[in-house]
Amino acid sequence: EPEVTQTPSHQVTQMGQEVILRCVPISNHLYFYWYRQILGQKVEFLVSFYNNEISEKSEIFDDQFSVERPDGSNFTLKIRSTKLEDSAMYFCASSETENSPLHFGNGTRLTVT
Amino acid sequence: AQSVTQPDIHITVSEGASLELRCNYSYGATPYLFWYVQSPGQGLQLLLKYFSGDTLVQGIKGFEAEFKRSQSSFNLRKPSVHWSDAAEYFCAVGAGNNDMRFGAGTRLTVKP
């Protein structure tokens, strides 16, 4: 069964540094998403992306964050000037249509020190 | 405002026993409802979903859930739990993927 893949599985960075989290969605999916889960807390929606542009974003997704689909397969989340509170598990997801179920990757655990 | 409540943070059941995980939601219209499972170090895997129609939905791994509009609930059930079912379970609600809200999760421990 096709999978959403995320790299790296664990990223450690120093506060103030930039990180890029990478995702390869399922190939025939058109909608892409980033969610995050701070340890012990709920899974939270960050942003959705369709047709090479952001379609929705939450209030968490401020100017510190950006997303990009640099080529036909990758979907990236960039976090500029990371803060301690950015430490979380970041999940990429994709779906075939806007309302079809999400397929999640295994996540990238980001630790900001 | 939409919200999802999973009242039980942690549940322990014996292997072979039945299981029910509770989920209550608040939503302005009939929402789409989902249950996801997360094993340690893994992503979220969809167990089942409800969009419309039959209020008792069957999912993978022997799970089922029942949508009860009058109680704003979508509880997850399994008649006989296996040790491999130990994981974190998340209920989610939304009108679409841009709109999804997840519950805080229920951690299931299975005793031998």
Coordinates of C-alpha atoms in Angstrom, one line a residue, chain A residues 33 35 37 40-45 47-49 55-56 89 91 95 97-107, chain B residues 3-5 32 34 36 38 41-46 49 51 88 90 95-105:
Chain A
Y33 CA -1.1 18.9 5.1
Y35 CA 0.0 18.7 11.6
Q37 CA 1.7 17.1 18.1
G40 CA 1.3 14.9 25.6
Q41 CA -1.0 17.3 23.7
K42 CA -3.5 17.1 20.9
V43 CA -2.7 16.7 17.2
E44 CA -3.1 20.2 15.7
F45 CA -3.6 21.3 12.2
V47 CA -1.6 24.1 7.1
S48 CA -3.1 22.6 4.0
F49 CA -1.7 22.9 0.4
S55 CA -5.5 26.6 1.0
E56 CA -5.9 26.9 4.8
M89 CA 6.3 15.7 16.4
F91 CA 3.2 14.9 10.8
S95 CA -5.4 13.0 0.6
T97 CA -9.5 14.8 -2.5
E98 CA -10.3 17.6 -0.1
N99 CA -12.6 15.3 1.9
S100 CA -11.1 11.9 1.5
P101 CA -9.4 10.4 4.5
L102 CA -5.9 11.6 5.4
H103 CA -2.9 9.3 5.1
F104 CA -0.3 10.3 7.6
G105 CA 3.5 9.8 7.6
N106 CA 5.3 8.4 10.6
G107 CA 6.3 11.9 11.7
Chain B
S3 CA -14.4 20.3 19.6
V4 CA -13.7 16.7 20.4
T5 CA -13.5 15.2 23.9
Y32 CA -17.3 13.7 9.4
F34 CA -12.8 9.5 12.3
Y36 CA -7.1 7.0 14.2
Q38 CA -0.9 5.7 16.7
G41 CA 7.0 5.9 16.9
Q42 CA 4.5 5.6 14.1
G43 CA 2.2 7.9 12.3
L44 CA -1.6 8.0 12.5
Q45 CA -3.4 5.2 10.9
L46 CA -7.1 5.5 10.0
K49 CA -14.6 6.9 9.3
F51 CA -19.5 10.4 6.6
E88 CA -2.9 5.7 21.4
F90 CA -7.5 9.5 18.5
A95 CA -16.3 19.0 7.7
G96 CA -13.2 18.3 5.7
N97 CA -9.5 17.8 6.1
N98 CA -8.8 21.5 6.5
D99 CA -11.2 21.5 9.4
M100 CA -10.2 18.5 11.4
R101 CA -10.0 18.6 15.1
F102 CA -8.4 15.8 17.1
G103 CA -9.2 14.7 20.6
A104 CA -6.5 14.5 23.2
G105 CA -6.2 10.7 22.7

